[in-house]
């Protein structure tokens, strides 16, 4: 479903840019989110999930500790993303 929404969003962005060029608009409104930062955010989330599930696999049997491992791995990935945003904003 997310892939379909992303394709539709990109199609509408393309049509907006094409129409703006046809009309001779000098500036196209800037988007609030940067696509590179969104990609890095999703990469960090999937990396945290993958690391969490890998650690859970090696600490079988499944139990409450499995949820704790997954929660800590996701928290670590969000913390890494936070530090990345903090570092990238300080360079500007």
mmCIF file with all atom_site columns, C-alpha atoms in Angstrom:
data_model
loop_
_atom_site.group_PDB
_atom_site.id
_atom_site.type_symbol
_atom_site.label_atom_id
_atom_site.label_alt_id
_atom_site.label_comp_id
_atom_site.label_asym_id
_atom_site.label_entity_id
_atom_site.label_seq_id
_atom_site.pdbx_PDB_ins_code
_atom_site.Cartn_x
_atom_site.Cartn_y
_atom_site.Cartn_z
_atom_site.occupancy
_atom_site.B_iso_or_equiv
_atom_site.pdbx_formal_charge
_atom_site.auth_seq_id
_atom_site.auth_comp_id
_atom_site.auth_asym_id
_atom_site.auth_atom_id
_atom_site.pdbx_PDB_model_num
ATOM 1  C CA . UNK A 1 1  ? 0.000  0.000   0.000   1.00 0.00 ? 1  UNK A CA 1
ATOM 2  C CA . UNK A 1 2  ? 2.845  2.384   0.847   1.00 0.00 ? 2  UNK A CA 1
ATOM 3  C CA . UNK A 1 3  ? 4.499  1.666   -2.493  1.00 0.00 ? 3  UNK A CA 1
ATOM 4  C CA . UNK A 1 4  ? 1.291  2.544   -4.316  1.00 0.00 ? 4  UNK A CA 1
ATOM 5  C CA . UNK A 1 5  ? 0.971  5.804   -2.366  1.00 0.00 ? 5  UNK A CA 1
ATOM 6  C CA . UNK A 1 6  ? 4.601  6.686   -3.102  1.00 0.00 ? 6  UNK A CA 1
ATOM 7  C CA . UNK A 1 7  ? 4.089  6.082   -6.836  1.00 0.00 ? 7  UNK A CA 1
ATOM 8  C CA . UNK A 1 8  ? 0.974  8.271   -6.851  1.00 0.00 ? 8  UNK A CA 1
ATOM 9  C CA . UNK A 1 9  ? 2.795  11.026  -4.925  1.00 0.00 ? 9  UNK A CA 1
ATOM 10 C CA . UNK A 1 10 ? 5.712  10.999  -7.357  1.00 0.00 ? 10 UNK A CA 1
ATOM 11 C CA . UNK A 1 11 ? 3.333  11.071  -10.322 1.00 0.00 ? 11 UNK A CA 1
ATOM 12 C CA . UNK A 1 12 ? 1.540  14.132  -8.954  1.00 0.00 ? 12 UNK A CA 1
ATOM 13 C CA . UNK A 1 13 ? 4.869  15.829  -8.178  1.00 0.00 ? 13 UNK A CA 1
ATOM 14 C CA . UNK A 1 14 ? 5.987  15.215  -11.743 1.00 0.00 ? 14 UNK A CA 1
ATOM 15 C CA . UNK A 1 15 ? 2.739  16.616  -13.137 1.00 0.00 ? 15 UNK A CA 1
ATOM 16 C CA . UNK A 1 16 ? 3.013  19.690  -10.889 1.00 0.00 ? 16 UNK A CA 1
ATOM 17 C CA . UNK A 1 17 ? 6.568  20.387  -12.026 1.00 0.00 ? 17 UNK A CA 1
ATOM 18 C CA . UNK A 1 18 ? 5.671  19.867  -15.688 1.00 0.00 ? 18 UNK A CA 1
ATOM 19 C CA . UNK A 1 19 ? 2.692  22.203  -15.445 1.00 0.00 ? 19 UNK A CA 1
ATOM 20 C CA . UNK A 1 20 ? 4.795  24.818  -13.641 1.00 0.00 ? 20 UNK A CA 1
ATOM 21 C CA . UNK A 1 21 ? 7.340  24.701  -16.458 1.00 0.00 ? 21 UNK A CA 1
ATOM 22 C CA . UNK A 1 22 ? 4.597  25.042  -19.058 1.00 0.00 ? 22 UNK A CA 1
ATOM 23 C CA . UNK A 1 23 ? 3.172  28.106  -17.303 1.00 0.00 ? 23 UNK A CA 1
ATOM 24 C CA . UNK A 1 24 ? 6.603  29.644  -16.806 1.00 0.00 ? 24 UNK A CA 1
ATOM 25 C CA . UNK A 1 25 ? 6.476  29.765  -13.022 1.00 0.00 ? 25 UNK A CA 1
ATOM 26 C CA . UNK A 1 26 ? 9.868  30.831  -11.745 1.00 0.00 ? 26 UNK A CA 1
ATOM 27 C CA . UNK A 1 27 ? 9.679  29.016  -8.408  1.00 0.00 ? 27 UNK A CA 1
ATOM 28 C CA . UNK A 1 28 ? 8.145  25.682  -7.520  1.00 0.00 ? 28 UNK A CA 1
ATOM 29 C CA . UNK A 1 29 ? 7.006  25.498  -3.872  1.00 0.00 ? 29 UNK A CA 1
ATOM 30 C CA . UNK A 1 30 ? 9.557  23.705  -1.721  1.00 0.00 ? 30 UNK A CA 1
ATOM 31 C CA . UNK A 1 31 ? 8.578  20.456  -0.059  1.00 0.00 ? 31 UNK A CA 1
ATOM 32 C CA . UNK A 1 32 ? 8.833  20.284  3.697   1.00 0.00 ? 32 UNK A CA 1
ATOM 33 C CA . UNK A 1 33 ? 10.452 16.855  3.878   1.00 0.00 ? 33 UNK A CA 1
ATOM 34 C CA . UNK A 1 34 ? 13.717 15.951  2.264   1.00 0.00 ? 34 UNK A CA 1
ATOM 35 C CA . UNK A 1 35 ? 13.636 12.612  0.463   1.00 0.00 ? 35 UNK A CA 1
ATOM 36 C CA . UNK A 1 36 ? 17.198 11.729  1.452   1.00 0.00 ? 36 UNK A CA 1
ATOM 37 C CA . UNK A 1 37 ? 16.435 12.162  5.150   1.00 0.00 ? 37 UNK A CA 1
ATOM 38 C CA . UNK A 1 38 ? 13.289 10.074  4.782   1.00 0.00 ? 38 UNK A CA 1
ATOM 39 C CA . UNK A 1 39 ? 15.301 7.295   3.164   1.00 0.00 ? 39 UNK A CA 1
ATOM 40 C CA . UNK A 1 40 ? 17.886 7.395   5.928   1.00 0.00 ? 40 UNK A CA 1
ATOM 41 C CA . UNK A 1 41 ? 15.117 7.303   8.550   1.00 0.00 ? 41 UNK A CA 1
ATOM 42 C CA . UNK A 1 42 ? 13.555 4.192   7.031   1.00 0.00 ? 42 UNK A CA 1
ATOM 43 C CA . UNK A 1 43 ? 16.982 2.594   6.632   1.00 0.00 ? 43 UNK A CA 1
ATOM 44 C CA . UNK A 1 44 ? 17.681 3.081   10.322  1.00 0.00 ? 44 UNK A CA 1
ATOM 45 C CA . UNK A 1 45 ? 14.280 1.633   11.283  1.00 0.00 ? 45 UNK A CA 1
ATOM 46 C CA . UNK A 1 46 ? 14.741 -1.455  9.117   1.00 0.00 ? 46 UNK A CA 1
ATOM 47 C CA . UNK A 1 47 ? 18.315 -1.857  10.339  1.00 0.00 ? 47 UNK A CA 1
ATOM 48 C CA . UNK A 1 48 ? 17.115 -1.791  13.951  1.00 0.00 ? 48 UNK A CA 1
ATOM 49 C CA . UNK A 1 49 ? 14.388 -4.327  13.217  1.00 0.00 ? 49 UNK A CA 1
ATOM 50 C CA . UNK A 1 50 ? 16.790 -6.610  11.390  1.00 0.00 ? 50 UNK A CA 1
ATOM 51 C CA . UNK A 1 51 ? 19.346 -6.453  14.168  1.00 0.00 ? 51 UNK A CA 1
ATOM 52 C CA . UNK A 1 52 ? 16.626 -7.055  16.761  1.00 0.00 ? 52 UNK A CA 1
ATOM 53 C CA . UNK A 1 53 ? 15.217 -10.096 14.978  1.00 0.00 ? 53 UNK A CA 1
ATOM 54 C CA . UNK A 1 54 ? 18.721 -11.481 14.452  1.00 0.00 ? 54 UNK A CA 1
ATOM 55 C CA . UNK A 1 55 ? 19.503 -11.182 18.156  1.00 0.00 ? 55 UNK A CA 1
ATOM 56 C CA . UNK A 1 56 ? 16.132 -12.739 19.030  1.00 0.00 ? 56 UNK A CA 1
ATOM 57 C CA . UNK A 1 57 ? 16.935 -15.685 16.759  1.00 0.00 ? 57 UNK A CA 1
ATOM 58 C CA . UNK A 1 58 ? 20.165 -16.352 18.659  1.00 0.00 ? 58 UNK A CA 1
ATOM 59 C CA . UNK A 1 59 ? 18.513 -16.066 22.088  1.00 0.00 ? 59 UNK A CA 1
ATOM 60 C CA . UNK A 1 60 ? 15.738 -18.645 21.655  1.00 0.00 ? 60 UNK A CA 1
ATOM 61 C CA . UNK A 1 61 ? 13.280 -19.641 23.204  1.00 0.00 ? 61 UNK A CA 1
ATOM 62 C CA . UNK A 1 62 ? 10.974 -16.705 22.652  1.00 0.00 ? 62 UNK A CA 1
ATOM 63 C CA . UNK A 1 63 ? 9.829  -14.818 25.714  1.00 0.00 ? 63 UNK A CA 1
ATOM 64 C CA . UNK A 1 64 ? 9.507  -11.396 27.235  1.00 0.00 ? 64 UNK A CA 1
ATOM 65 C CA . UNK A 1 65 ? 13.215 -10.822 26.709  1.00 0.00 ? 65 UNK A CA 1
ATOM 66 C CA . UNK A 1 66 ? 12.576 -11.009 22.952  1.00 0.00 ? 66 UNK A CA 1
ATOM 67 C CA . UNK A 1 67 ? 10.334 -7.947  23.144  1.00 0.00 ? 67 UNK A CA 1
ATOM 68 C CA . UNK A 1 68 ? 12.939 -6.145  25.229  1.00 0.00 ? 68 UNK A CA 1
ATOM 69 C CA . UNK A 1 69 ? 15.659 -6.926  22.679  1.00 0.00 ? 69 UNK A CA 1
ATOM 70 C CA . UNK A 1 70 ? 13.488 -5.673  19.833  1.00 0.00 ? 70 UNK A CA 1
ATOM 71 C CA . UNK A 1 71 ? 12.541 -2.519  21.741  1.00 0.00 ? 71 UNK A CA 1
ATOM 72 C CA . UNK A 1 72 ? 16.161 -1.706  22.582  1.00 0.00 ? 72 UNK A CA 1
ATOM 73 C CA . UNK A 1 73 ? 17.315 -2.280  19.005  1.00 0.00 ? 73 UNK A CA 1
ATOM 74 C CA . UNK A 1 74 ? 14.595 0.001   17.643  1.00 0.00 ? 74 UNK A CA 1
ATOM 75 C CA . UNK A 1 75 ? 15.384 2.613   20.275  1.00 0.00 ? 75 UNK A CA 1
ATOM 76 C CA . UNK A 1 76 ? 19.072 2.435   19.342  1.00 0.00 ? 76 UNK A CA 1
ATOM 77 C CA . UNK A 1 77 ? 18.244 2.893   15.660  1.00 0.00 ? 77 UNK A CA 1
ATOM 78 C CA . UNK A 1 78 ? 16.094 5.953   16.426  1.00 0.00 ? 78 UNK A CA 1
ATOM 79 C CA . UNK A 1 79 ? 18.863 7.323   18.642  1.00 0.00 ? 79 UNK A CA 1
ATOM 80 C CA . UNK A 1 80 ? 21.348 6.852   15.810  1.00 0.00 ? 80 UNK A CA 1
ATOM 81 C CA . UNK A 1 81 ? 18.985 8.664   13.434  1.00 0.00 ? 81 UNK A CA 1
ATOM 82 C CA . UNK A 1 82 ? 18.591 11.492  15.974  1.00 0.00 ? 82 UNK A CA 1
ATOM 83 C CA . UNK A 1 83 ? 22.364 11.911  16.236  1.00 0.00 ? 83 UNK A CA 1
ATOM 84 C CA . UNK A 1 84 ? 22.627 11.836  12.444  1.00 0.00 ? 84 UNK A CA 1
ATOM 85 C CA . UNK A 1 85 ? 20.040 14.635  12.159  1.00 0.00 ? 85 UNK A CA 1
ATOM 86 C CA . UNK A 1 86 ? 21.772 16.616  14.869  1.00 0.00 ? 86 UNK A CA 1
ATOM 87 C CA . UNK A 1 87 ? 25.149 16.276  13.155  1.00 0.00 ? 87 UNK A CA 1
ATOM 88 C CA . UNK A 1 88 ? 23.802 17.071  9.690   1.00 0.00 ? 88 UNK A CA 1
ATOM 89 C CA . UNK A 1 89 ? 21.953 20.176  10.908  1.00 0.00 ? 89 UNK A CA 1
ATOM 90 C CA . UNK A 1 90 ? 25.051 21.499  12.669  1.00 0.00 ? 90 UNK A CA 1
ATOM 91 C CA . UNK A 1 91 ? 27.019 21.359  9.380   1.00 0.00 ? 91 UNK A CA 1
ATOM 92 C CA . UNK A 1 92 ? 24.616 23.763  7.659   1.00 0.00 ? 92 UNK A CA 1
#
